Coordinates of C-alpha atoms in Angstrom, one line a residue:
M1 CA -45.2 -30.4 8.3
S2 CA -42.7 -28.0 6.7
N3 CA -40.7 -29.1 3.8
M4 CA -37.7 -26.9 4.8
A5 CA -34.6 -29.0 5.2
E6 CA -32.9 -28.8 8.5
P7 CA -30.3 -26.2 9.0
T8 CA -26.8 -27.3 7.4
R9 CA -23.5 -26.8 8.4
I10 CA -21.0 -24.4 6.3
S11 CA -17.9 -26.2 5.3
L12 CA -14.9 -23.6 5.8
A13 CA -12.8 -25.5 3.0
A14 CA -16.0 -25.1 0.6
I15 CA -16.5 -21.6 1.5
R16 CA -12.6 -20.7 0.7
E17 CA -12.8 -22.7 -2.2
K18 CA -15.8 -21.0 -3.7
A19 CA -14.9 -17.7 -2.7
G20 CA -11.8 -18.2 -4.7
L21 CA -9.2 -17.6 -1.7
F22 CA -6.5 -20.1 -3.1
G23 CA -5.2 -21.6 -6.5
T24 CA -2.5 -23.2 -8.2
S25 CA -0.8 -23.3 -11.4
A26 CA -3.2 -26.7 -12.1
D27 CA -6.2 -24.3 -12.2
L28 CA -4.8 -22.5 -15.3
D29 CA -7.4 -22.5 -18.3
E30 CA -6.1 -20.8 -21.4
G31 CA -9.8 -20.2 -22.4
S32 CA -10.6 -18.2 -19.3
S33 CA -10.7 -14.4 -19.1
P34 CA -8.4 -12.8 -19.2
T35 CA -6.5 -14.5 -22.2
V36 CA -3.4 -13.5 -23.9
R37 CA -5.7 -12.0 -26.8
E38 CA -8.1 -9.8 -24.4
L39 CA -5.0 -8.6 -22.7
S40 CA -3.7 -7.4 -26.3
E41 CA -7.1 -5.6 -26.9
S42 CA -6.4 -3.5 -23.8
L43 CA -3.3 -2.1 -25.4
S44 CA -4.5 0.7 -27.8
F45 CA -2.6 3.4 -29.9
S46 CA -3.7 7.0 -30.5
P47 CA -1.2 8.4 -32.8
G48 CA -3.2 11.5 -33.4
D49 CA -2.5 12.8 -29.8
G50 CA 0.6 10.9 -29.0
R51 CA -0.7 8.5 -26.6
I52 CA -0.6 4.8 -26.0
W53 CA -3.2 3.3 -23.5
L54 CA -3.3 0.0 -21.6
D55 CA -6.7 0.0 -20.7
E56 CA -7.0 3.2 -18.7
Q57 CA -3.2 3.8 -17.9
R58 CA -0.9 5.9 -20.3
M59 CA 1.9 4.0 -21.5
M60 CA 5.0 4.7 -23.7
L61 CA 7.6 3.0 -26.0
V62 CA 11.0 3.2 -25.0
H63 CA 14.2 2.2 -26.6
C64 CA 15.8 -0.7 -24.9
A65 CA 19.2 0.7 -25.4
S66 CA 17.9 4.0 -24.1
M67 CA 17.0 2.3 -20.6
G68 CA 20.2 0.6 -20.9
A69 CA 21.9 4.0 -21.0
L70 CA 19.8 5.3 -18.4
R71 CA 20.6 2.5 -16.2
H72 CA 24.4 2.6 -16.9
E73 CA 24.2 6.7 -16.0
M74 CA 22.5 5.8 -12.7
I75 CA 25.1 3.1 -11.8
E76 CA 27.9 5.5 -12.7
A77 CA 26.5 8.6 -10.7
F78 CA 25.1 6.6 -7.6
G79 CA 26.7 3.1 -7.6
I80 CA 25.0 -0.3 -7.8
E81 CA 23.3 -0.6 -4.8
H82 CA 21.3 2.9 -5.0
T83 CA 20.4 2.3 -8.7
R84 CA 19.3 -1.3 -7.7
A85 CA 16.9 0.2 -5.1
M86 CA 15.7 2.7 -7.3
L87 CA 14.8 0.4 -10.1
T88 CA 13.4 -1.9 -7.8
R89 CA 10.8 0.6 -6.4
V90 CA 10.0 1.7 -9.9
G91 CA 9.1 -1.9 -11.1
F92 CA 7.3 -2.4 -7.8
A93 CA 5.1 0.7 -8.6
S94 CA 4.2 -0.7 -12.1
G95 CA 3.4 -4.1 -10.8
V96 CA 0.9 -2.8 -8.4
R97 CA -0.8 -0.6 -11.2
D98 CA -1.0 -3.7 -13.5
A99 CA -2.4 -5.8 -10.5
E100 CA -5.1 -3.3 -10.1
L101 CA -5.8 -3.0 -14.0
I102 CA -6.4 -6.7 -14.1
Q103 CA -8.5 -6.9 -10.8
K104 CA -10.8 -4.0 -12.0
R105 CA -11.1 -5.3 -15.6
W106 CA -11.9 -9.0 -14.8
P107 CA -13.2 -9.2 -11.5
N108 CA -15.1 -12.4 -11.6
S109 CA -12.2 -14.6 -13.0
H110 CA -10.7 -17.4 -11.2
P111 CA -7.9 -16.0 -9.0
S112 CA -5.3 -18.4 -10.6
I113 CA -6.2 -16.9 -14.0
V114 CA -5.9 -13.3 -12.5
F115 CA -2.7 -13.9 -10.9
A116 CA -1.3 -15.6 -14.1
A117 CA -2.2 -12.4 -16.2
G118 CA 0.6 -10.5 -14.7
P119 CA 3.2 -12.5 -16.1
R120 CA 1.5 -12.6 -19.4
L121 CA 0.9 -8.8 -19.2
H122 CA 4.5 -8.2 -18.4
S123 CA 5.5 -10.2 -21.5
L124 CA 2.9 -8.2 -23.5
E125 CA 4.7 -5.1 -22.5
G126 CA 7.9 -6.3 -24.0
V127 CA 9.7 -6.8 -20.8
V128 CA 10.5 -10.5 -20.8
K129 CA 9.2 -13.6 -21.9
V130 CA 7.6 -15.4 -18.5
L131 CA 7.1 -19.0 -18.1
P132 CA 5.3 -20.1 -15.1
V133 CA 6.7 -23.3 -13.2
R134 CA 4.7 -23.4 -10.2
F135 CA 2.5 -21.0 -8.0
D136 CA 0.4 -21.6 -5.2
F137 CA -1.2 -19.4 -3.1
D138 CA -3.9 -19.1 -0.2
I139 CA -5.0 -15.3 -0.2
G140 CA -6.8 -16.1 3.3
A141 CA -4.0 -17.9 5.0
G142 CA -1.7 -15.4 3.7
S143 CA 0.6 -18.3 2.2
F144 CA 2.3 -17.9 -1.3
Y145 CA 5.0 -19.5 -3.5
G146 CA 5.7 -18.6 -6.9
E147 CA 8.3 -19.8 -9.3
F148 CA 8.9 -18.6 -12.7
L149 CA 11.3 -18.7 -15.9
W150 CA 12.2 -15.5 -17.5
H151 CA 13.5 -15.8 -21.0
D152 CA 15.1 -12.9 -23.0
S153 CA 15.1 -10.4 -20.2
S154 CA 15.6 -6.7 -21.7
E155 CA 17.2 -6.0 -18.5
D156 CA 19.8 -8.8 -18.8
E157 CA 20.6 -7.8 -22.5
E158 CA 21.5 -4.0 -21.7
H159 CA 23.5 -4.8 -18.7
I160 CA 25.6 -7.6 -20.1
R161 CA 26.2 -5.4 -23.3
R162 CA 27.8 -2.9 -21.0
Y163 CA 29.4 -4.8 -18.1
G164 CA 29.5 -8.5 -19.3
I165 CA 28.8 -11.6 -17.0
G166 CA 29.2 -11.2 -13.5
S167 CA 28.4 -12.7 -10.1
E168 CA 25.2 -11.0 -9.2
P169 CA 21.5 -11.1 -10.8
V170 CA 20.7 -7.7 -12.5
C171 CA 16.8 -8.1 -13.1
W172 CA 16.0 -5.6 -10.5
M173 CA 13.3 -3.6 -12.0
Q174 CA 11.6 -7.0 -13.0
L175 CA 11.9 -8.3 -9.4
G176 CA 10.3 -5.2 -8.3
Y177 CA 7.5 -5.7 -10.6
A178 CA 6.8 -9.3 -9.9
S179 CA 6.9 -8.5 -6.2
G180 CA 4.7 -5.4 -6.4
Y181 CA 2.2 -7.2 -8.6
A182 CA 2.1 -10.3 -6.1
T183 CA 1.8 -7.9 -3.3
A184 CA -1.3 -6.0 -4.5
F185 CA -2.6 -9.4 -5.3
M186 CA -2.2 -10.9 -2.0
G187 CA -2.5 -7.9 0.4
K188 CA 0.8 -8.5 1.9
M189 CA 4.3 -8.3 1.1
I190 CA 5.5 -10.8 -1.3
V191 CA 9.5 -10.6 -2.4
Y192 CA 10.7 -12.2 -5.2
R193 CA 14.4 -13.4 -5.5
E194 CA 16.5 -14.1 -8.6
V195 CA 18.0 -17.6 -8.1
E196 CA 19.6 -17.8 -11.7
C197 CA 20.2 -14.9 -13.9
R198 CA 21.6 -14.8 -17.6
A199 CA 24.1 -12.1 -16.4
M200 CA 25.7 -14.8 -14.3
G201 CA 26.0 -17.1 -17.1
S202 CA 22.7 -19.2 -16.7
P203 CA 20.8 -20.0 -19.7
H204 CA 17.6 -18.2 -18.4
C205 CA 16.6 -16.4 -15.1
R206 CA 14.7 -18.3 -12.5
V207 CA 12.8 -16.2 -9.7
I208 CA 10.8 -17.4 -6.7
G209 CA 8.6 -15.4 -4.9
K210 CA 7.3 -16.0 -1.1
P211 CA 6.0 -13.8 1.8
A212 CA 8.9 -11.5 3.0
G213 CA 9.0 -13.3 6.5
E214 CA 9.6 -16.7 5.0
W215 CA 12.8 -15.6 3.5
D216 CA 16.3 -15.7 5.3
N217 CA 17.7 -12.0 5.9
G218 CA 14.2 -11.0 4.2
Q219 CA 15.4 -7.4 5.4
E220 CA 18.0 -7.4 3.0
D221 CA 15.5 -7.4 0.4
L222 CA 13.1 -5.3 2.1
R223 CA 15.5 -2.4 2.1
Y224 CA 15.4 -2.3 -1.8
F225 CA 11.6 -1.7 -1.7
N226 CA 11.6 1.0 1.2
A227 CA 13.6 4.1 0.8
D228 CA 13.4 4.6 4.5
L229 CA 15.2 1.2 5.2
F230 CA 17.7 1.5 2.6
A231 CA 18.7 4.9 3.8
Q232 CA 19.2 3.5 7.2
S233 CA 21.2 0.5 5.9
Q234 CA 23.5 2.8 3.9
R235 CA 24.3 5.3 6.7
A236 CA 28.0 4.8 8.6
D237 CA 28.1 3.7 12.3
G238 CA 28.5 7.5 13.0
A239 CA 24.7 7.5 12.9
A240 CA 24.5 7.4 16.8
K241 CA 21.0 9.1 16.4
I242 CA 19.3 5.8 15.4
V243 CA 21.2 3.7 17.9
H244 CA 20.1 6.1 20.3
A245 CA 16.4 5.9 19.3
K246 CA 16.7 2.2 19.5
R247 CA 18.0 2.2 23.0
N248 CA 15.4 4.6 24.3
A249 CA 13.3 2.5 26.4
K250 CA 10.7 4.9 27.1
K251 CA 9.7 6.0 23.5
S252 CA 6.2 6.3 22.9
P253 CA 4.1 4.4 20.2
E254 CA 4.3 7.3 17.9
D255 CA 8.2 7.6 18.2
S256 CA 8.5 3.8 17.5
A257 CA 6.1 4.1 14.2
Q258 CA 7.8 3.6 11.1
L259 CA 7.0 5.1 7.6
V260 CA 5.6 2.5 5.4
G261 CA 5.4 2.7 1.8
A262 CA 7.2 2.0 -1.8
S263 CA 5.3 4.4 -4.1
G264 CA 7.2 7.1 -6.4
S265 CA 5.2 10.1 -4.5
F266 CA 6.2 8.4 -1.0
N267 CA 9.9 8.0 -1.9
V268 CA 9.9 11.7 -3.3
V269 CA 8.9 12.8 0.3
R270 CA 11.3 10.5 2.0
H271 CA 14.2 11.7 0.0
L272 CA 13.2 15.4 0.9
V273 CA 13.2 14.5 4.7
D274 CA 16.6 13.0 4.2
R275 CA 18.0 15.9 2.5
V276 CA 16.7 18.3 5.0
A277 CA 17.5 16.3 8.3
S278 CA 21.1 17.6 8.6
T279 CA 20.3 21.3 8.9
D280 CA 18.4 23.4 11.0
A281 CA 16.2 24.6 8.5
T282 CA 12.3 25.1 9.5
V283 CA 10.2 22.6 7.7
L284 CA 6.3 23.0 6.8
F285 CA 4.3 19.7 6.0
I286 CA 1.4 20.2 4.1
G287 CA -1.4 17.5 3.5
E288 CA -4.7 16.6 3.8
S289 CA -5.7 15.3 7.5
G290 CA -4.7 11.7 8.1
V291 CA -1.7 11.8 5.6
G292 CA 1.0 11.1 8.4
K293 CA 2.4 14.6 8.8
E294 CA 3.2 14.0 12.4
I295 CA 5.0 10.7 11.7
F296 CA 7.2 12.3 8.8
A297 CA 8.0 15.1 11.4
R298 CA 9.0 12.2 14.1
T299 CA 11.0 10.7 11.2
L300 CA 12.8 14.0 10.2
H301 CA 13.7 14.4 14.0
R302 CA 14.9 10.7 14.3
V303 CA 17.3 10.9 11.4
S304 CA 18.5 14.5 12.4
K305 CA 21.2 15.6 14.4
R306 CA 18.9 16.6 17.1
A307 CA 17.7 13.1 17.4
A308 CA 19.4 12.8 20.9
R309 CA 17.4 15.8 22.3
P310 CA 13.5 16.1 22.7
F311 CA 10.8 16.0 20.2
I312 CA 7.8 17.7 21.6
A313 CA 4.6 18.2 19.6
L314 CA 1.8 20.7 20.0
N315 CA -1.4 20.4 18.4
C316 CA -2.6 24.1 18.1
A317 CA -5.9 23.3 17.2
A318 CA -6.4 21.7 20.7
I319 CA -5.3 24.4 22.8
P320 CA -7.6 27.4 23.5
D321 CA -6.5 31.0 22.7
N322 CA -6.2 32.1 26.3
L323 CA -3.9 29.1 27.1
I324 CA -1.7 28.9 23.9
E325 CA 1.0 31.6 25.1
S326 CA 1.5 29.6 28.4
E327 CA 1.7 26.3 26.5
L328 CA 4.2 27.6 24.0
F329 CA 6.2 29.8 26.4
G330 CA 5.8 28.8 29.9
V331 CA 4.5 30.4 32.9
E332 CA 6.0 31.8 36.1
K333 CA 4.3 31.5 39.7
G334 CA 1.7 33.6 40.3
A335 CA 1.2 35.0 37.0
F336 CA -2.2 34.4 37.0
T337 CA -5.0 32.5 39.1
G338 CA -4.1 29.0 39.6
A339 CA -0.4 29.6 38.9
M340 CA 0.7 27.7 41.8
A341 CA 4.3 26.9 40.3
S342 CA 6.7 28.0 37.5
R343 CA 6.3 25.8 34.4
P344 CA 8.3 25.6 31.3
G345 CA 6.7 26.0 27.9
R346 CA 7.1 23.7 24.9
F347 CA 10.0 25.9 23.3
E348 CA 12.2 25.3 26.5
R349 CA 11.0 21.6 26.8
A350 CA 12.4 20.9 23.5
D351 CA 15.5 22.8 23.5
G352 CA 18.1 21.2 21.4
G353 CA 15.6 19.3 19.8
T354 CA 12.4 19.8 17.6
L355 CA 9.2 21.5 18.3
F356 CA 6.4 20.2 16.3
L357 CA 3.3 22.3 15.7
D358 CA 0.6 20.7 14.2
E359 CA -2.5 22.6 12.5
I360 CA -0.7 25.6 12.4
A361 CA -3.3 27.4 10.6
S362 CA -5.8 27.3 13.5
L363 CA -3.8 29.7 15.6
S364 CA -5.5 33.1 16.3
M365 CA -3.7 36.1 14.8
V366 CA -2.4 37.2 18.6
A367 CA -1.0 34.0 18.8
Q368 CA 0.8 34.2 15.6
G369 CA 2.2 37.3 16.4
K370 CA 3.7 36.0 19.7
L371 CA 5.0 32.9 17.9
L372 CA 6.6 35.0 15.1
R373 CA 8.5 36.8 17.6
A374 CA 9.7 33.6 19.3
V375 CA 10.8 32.0 16.0
Q376 CA 12.5 35.2 14.8
E377 CA 14.3 36.0 18.1
R378 CA 15.0 32.5 19.2
E379 CA 14.1 33.5 22.7
V380 CA 11.0 33.5 24.7
E381 CA 9.8 35.0 27.8
R382 CA 7.4 33.4 30.3
V383 CA 4.0 34.4 31.0
G384 CA 4.5 36.7 34.1
G385 CA 8.1 36.6 33.9
T386 CA 10.6 39.6 33.7
K387 CA 13.6 37.8 31.8
T388 CA 14.1 36.2 28.4
I389 CA 15.2 32.7 27.8
P390 CA 17.1 31.7 24.7
T391 CA 16.1 28.7 22.9
N392 CA 17.9 26.4 20.4
V393 CA 14.8 24.6 18.6
R394 CA 14.0 23.3 15.2
I395 CA 10.4 24.3 14.2
V396 CA 8.5 21.8 12.2
A397 CA 5.0 22.9 11.4
A398 CA 2.1 21.1 9.7
T399 CA -1.2 22.2 8.3
N400 CA -3.9 20.7 6.0
R401 CA -4.7 24.2 4.6
D402 CA -3.1 26.3 1.9
L403 CA -1.6 28.8 3.9
R404 CA -1.2 31.2 0.8
D405 CA -4.8 31.1 0.7
E406 CA -5.1 31.9 4.4
V407 CA -2.7 34.9 3.9
R408 CA -4.9 36.3 1.0
A409 CA -8.2 35.7 3.3
G410 CA -6.5 37.6 6.0
R411 CA -6.4 34.9 8.3
F412 CA -2.7 34.0 8.7
R413 CA 0.1 36.6 9.1
E414 CA 2.2 36.9 6.0
D415 CA 5.4 37.5 7.7
L416 CA 4.9 34.4 9.9
F417 CA 4.1 32.4 6.8
F418 CA 7.4 33.4 5.1
R419 CA 9.2 32.1 8.4
L420 CA 7.5 28.9 8.4
N421 CA 7.7 28.3 4.5
V422 CA 11.6 27.7 4.2
F423 CA 11.4 24.1 3.5
P424 CA 8.0 23.1 2.3
I425 CA 7.4 19.3 2.1
N426 CA 3.8 18.3 0.4
I427 CA 2.8 14.9 1.3
P428 CA 0.3 13.4 -1.4
P429 CA -2.9 11.9 -0.2
L430 CA -3.4 8.2 0.0
R431 CA -5.6 7.8 -3.2
E432 CA -2.5 9.2 -5.1
R433 CA -0.3 6.7 -3.6
R434 CA -2.1 3.4 -3.8
D435 CA 1.2 1.4 -4.4
D436 CA 1.4 1.8 -0.5
I437 CA -1.8 0.2 0.5
P438 CA -0.9 -3.3 0.2
L439 CA 2.3 -2.6 2.6
L440 CA 0.3 -0.4 4.8
M441 CA -2.6 -3.0 5.0
E442 CA -0.1 -5.7 6.1
A443 CA 1.6 -3.2 8.7
F444 CA -1.6 -2.7 10.4
A445 CA -3.0 -6.0 10.4
N446 CA 0.1 -7.3 12.1
R447 CA 0.1 -4.5 14.7
Y448 CA -3.4 -4.9 15.8
C449 CA -3.2 -8.7 15.6
D450 CA -0.4 -8.1 18.1
L451 CA -2.1 -5.4 20.3
H452 CA -5.6 -7.2 20.5
N453 CA -4.1 -10.8 20.7
K454 CA -5.8 -11.8 17.3
Q455 CA -4.8 -14.3 14.7
V456 CA -6.1 -13.1 11.6
T457 CA -4.9 -14.9 8.5
G458 CA -4.9 -12.1 6.1
F459 CA -7.2 -10.5 3.8
T460 CA -9.8 -12.1 1.2
Q461 CA -9.0 -11.0 -2.6
R462 CA -12.4 -9.1 -2.1
A463 CA -11.1 -7.4 0.5
V464 CA -8.0 -6.3 -1.2
E465 CA -9.7 -5.4 -4.4
A466 CA -12.1 -2.8 -2.0
L467 CA -9.2 -1.3 -0.2
L468 CA -7.1 -0.7 -3.5
K469 CA -10.3 1.0 -5.2
Y470 CA -11.7 3.1 -2.2
D471 CA -10.7 6.8 -2.2
F472 CA -9.8 7.0 1.5
P473 CA -10.9 10.8 2.3
G474 CA -9.3 10.2 5.8
N475 CA -6.0 8.9 4.1
I476 CA -3.9 6.6 6.2
R477 CA -5.6 7.3 9.8
E478 CA -8.8 6.0 7.9
L479 CA -7.2 2.9 6.6
Q480 CA -5.7 2.3 9.9
N481 CA -8.8 2.5 11.6
I482 CA -10.7 0.5 9.0
V483 CA -8.1 -2.3 9.6
E484 CA -8.2 -2.3 13.3
R485 CA -11.8 -2.6 13.3
A486 CA -11.7 -5.6 10.9
V487 CA -9.1 -7.2 12.8
I488 CA -11.5 -7.1 15.8
L489 CA -14.5 -8.2 13.9
T490 CA -12.7 -11.2 12.1
S491 CA -12.7 -14.6 13.9
D492 CA -9.3 -16.0 14.7
S493 CA -8.1 -18.3 11.7
F494 CA -10.1 -16.6 9.3
P495 CA -9.3 -13.7 6.7
I496 CA -10.4 -10.2 6.5
D497 CA -13.4 -10.1 4.3
V498 CA -15.1 -7.1 2.7
S499 CA -18.1 -7.4 5.3
N500 CA -15.6 -6.8 8.1
L501 CA -14.1 -3.3 6.4
A502 CA -17.3 -1.5 7.6
L503 CA -18.9 -0.6 11.2
G504 CA -20.6 -3.6 13.1
E505 CA -23.9 -2.7 11.9
T506 CA -23.2 -4.6 8.6
K507 CA -23.6 -8.0 10.7
S508 CA -27.6 -7.5 10.4
Q509 CA -27.2 -7.2 6.6
S510 CA -27.9 -10.0 4.1
G511 CA -25.0 -8.7 2.1
G512 CA -21.4 -7.4 2.2
M513 CA -20.0 -4.3 0.8
S514 CA -19.8 -3.2 -2.7
L515 CA -18.3 -0.1 -4.2
S516 CA -20.0 2.8 -5.4
T517 CA -19.3 5.0 -8.6
A518 CA -17.7 7.4 -6.4
G519 CA -15.3 4.7 -5.1
R520 CA -16.8 4.5 -1.5
L521 CA -17.8 1.2 0.5
E522 CA -21.5 0.8 0.6
L523 CA -24.0 -1.6 2.0
Q524 CA -25.1 -4.2 -0.5
N525 CA -29.0 -4.7 -0.5
S526 CA -28.8 -8.3 -1.9
L527 CA -26.4 -11.2 -1.6
S528 CA -23.6 -11.1 -3.1
S529 CA -21.7 -13.5 -5.6
F530 CA -19.4 -14.8 -2.8
T531 CA -22.5 -16.2 -0.9
E532 CA -24.2 -17.3 -3.7
D533 CA -21.5 -19.6 -4.4
I534 CA -20.9 -20.8 -0.9
A535 CA -21.4 -24.7 -0.9
F536 CA -23.8 -25.3 2.1
V537 CA -23.1 -28.8 2.9
S538 CA -24.5 -31.0 5.6
S539 CA -22.4 -33.8 7.6
T540 CA -23.2 -36.2 4.8
D541 CA -22.0 -33.7 2.2
Q542 CA -25.1 -33.5 0.2
P543 CA -25.2 -30.9 -2.5
F544 CA -27.6 -28.0 -2.8
S545 CA -30.0 -27.4 -5.5
L546 CA -30.0 -24.4 -7.8
P547 CA -33.3 -22.6 -8.7
D548 CA -35.0 -23.5 -11.8
H549 CA -34.7 -20.3 -13.4
Q550 CA -30.8 -20.1 -12.9
T551 CA -30.5 -23.6 -14.0
E552 CA -32.1 -22.3 -17.3
I553 CA -29.6 -19.7 -17.5
Y554 CA -26.7 -21.6 -17.4
L555 CA -27.8 -24.3 -19.7
S556 CA -28.8 -21.7 -22.4
A557 CA -25.4 -20.1 -22.0
L558 CA -23.9 -23.4 -22.4
E559 CA -25.8 -24.1 -25.6
A560 CA -25.2 -20.7 -27.4
A561 CA -21.5 -21.4 -26.4
R562 CA -21.6 -25.0 -28.4
G563 CA -20.5 -26.7 -25.2
N564 CA -17.6 -24.5 -24.4
V565 CA -17.8 -24.0 -20.7
A566 CA -15.3 -21.3 -20.6
A567 CA -17.0 -19.2 -23.4
A568 CA -20.4 -19.7 -21.8
A569 CA -18.8 -18.7 -18.2
R570 CA -17.6 -15.6 -20.1
S571 CA -21.1 -14.8 -21.7
I572 CA -22.8 -14.5 -18.2
G573 CA -20.1 -12.9 -16.4
I574 CA -18.6 -15.8 -14.2
T575 CA -15.7 -17.8 -14.3
R576 CA -15.4 -21.1 -15.9
A577 CA -14.8 -23.1 -12.4
Q578 CA -18.0 -21.4 -11.2
L579 CA -20.0 -22.3 -13.8
A580 CA -18.7 -26.0 -14.2
Y581 CA -19.7 -26.3 -10.1
R582 CA -23.1 -25.2 -10.7
L583 CA -23.8 -27.4 -13.7
K584 CA -22.5 -30.2 -11.5
Q585 CA -24.9 -29.3 -8.8
C586 CA -27.7 -29.4 -11.6
G587 CA -26.8 -33.2 -12.4
H588 CA -25.2 -32.2 -15.8
R589 CA -21.5 -33.6 -15.3
K590 CA -21.9 -35.5 -18.5
R591 CA -21.9 -32.4 -20.5
I592 CA -18.8 -31.0 -19.0
Q593 CA -17.2 -34.2 -19.3
G594 CA -18.1 -34.5 -22.7
Q595 CA -16.9 -31.0 -23.3
K596 CA -13.4 -31.6 -21.9
R597 CA -13.1 -34.7 -24.2

């Protein structure tokens, strides 16, 4: 008879608890990594070459008075609302970067300790002293609540010095930081509000953070994080183009796609789009495949004075050379075999609106010459036609190649290049705007849950960390595909885990996914620490037993640390909670209880 036990049931609560998907302020352990001392050791000064480093990130010391002067100049030049929006986005980007640093440097620490490291690091950076009141989170379920007290806020001091006590909270950059840190940690948009502020006469500042959708009038907060939403909220009622777009019941999914982002580079691009939108200048979007060039082009059209007229898109790489002329300029009946009726081309169909030419570098030299004449003369002639047709079209082109290199190589006409390169906008790849990844993850997850009638609860911490570290050679399009696939693979009421971020063949593997040194997702050959930590419990909740060699490792580490469970856990690269749990399974509860006393 076999000695193997009967198959046991996996407790969902046990899985989530051991995976570290949730935690509270009660889980805080001052002895667990990262401690304040360890955070301090991450900060180093290099006077010889004029650099300050926080782990791998370059930092700088700036006088608070100088920041106060900059803040004052911005308020006087742009007004309070614009200044608040800009400083909030700067703080958000800083919070996301610190969250990435903590998760990368201490990947095995308990989530509560990792989350609490953000406020500690913010204090270390000299911005404000942070004291936690309460925080509860469940990454898998997407629930979050955080409440903190801020003492001696540097933003408050400088604002009060110049403007005195007022009626509105003013810690805008700090709110952005807290929101960015929690958003990167949770994998969904978390918004903090300042409910008490020293600039309003309170003895300290008090902030509360919750998922954006749980706040009343949450859109009022979100507009400060997204330049697109803020710009729309600031436009006057005369912006009929936006009203028209909202009322257009036949708009395509691409038309309704909204730009999502909060990074500095995203907002630079969005600002350039706003600046050129009111003109008729030709725009050239440059960027890798998948960065969202067409969505930016559609946004440009939507906020321009041509919004009420058509937006016509043409992928130049998808049209054969012998058909490109008829596609662009139209064809008259009988012009060639099969031309049974006259048909307008893209120039005519876009009259009064915008013509978007994607993958412009793929056009042949002959097609480039014909396009040059249409752009230059602002008139077209149908294939087989005898009369010229005037056009009023704004040209927006896009390419994933360097057109200057194409010109030097003789593959692109120089005169056409100068016609198109009136207002170039370079869209950075996703790996250079990682601050946008959490927002995109949430937006895509919500979209595909609705599309596929799924009820995925969010992302696990491991999934969030993996996506933040991945280099995304396919950019936003790749992230979109990954999230859609993960939503389909994940069971309802469960969070998306790392194993669901890859193709379906990972189901047959024993492990999930890991990151290679190049930053790519790869299959693991062995069980992950997540599956090692799952509590396999039967209906009678009988604990499992650990192999003897693992028990010896844990006991030896505990002995070397003289009974200090937190120190022993650090020495073998796991969390205190993990080690305490494993020791309990070995029957060593007395040692742990004795150490606590």
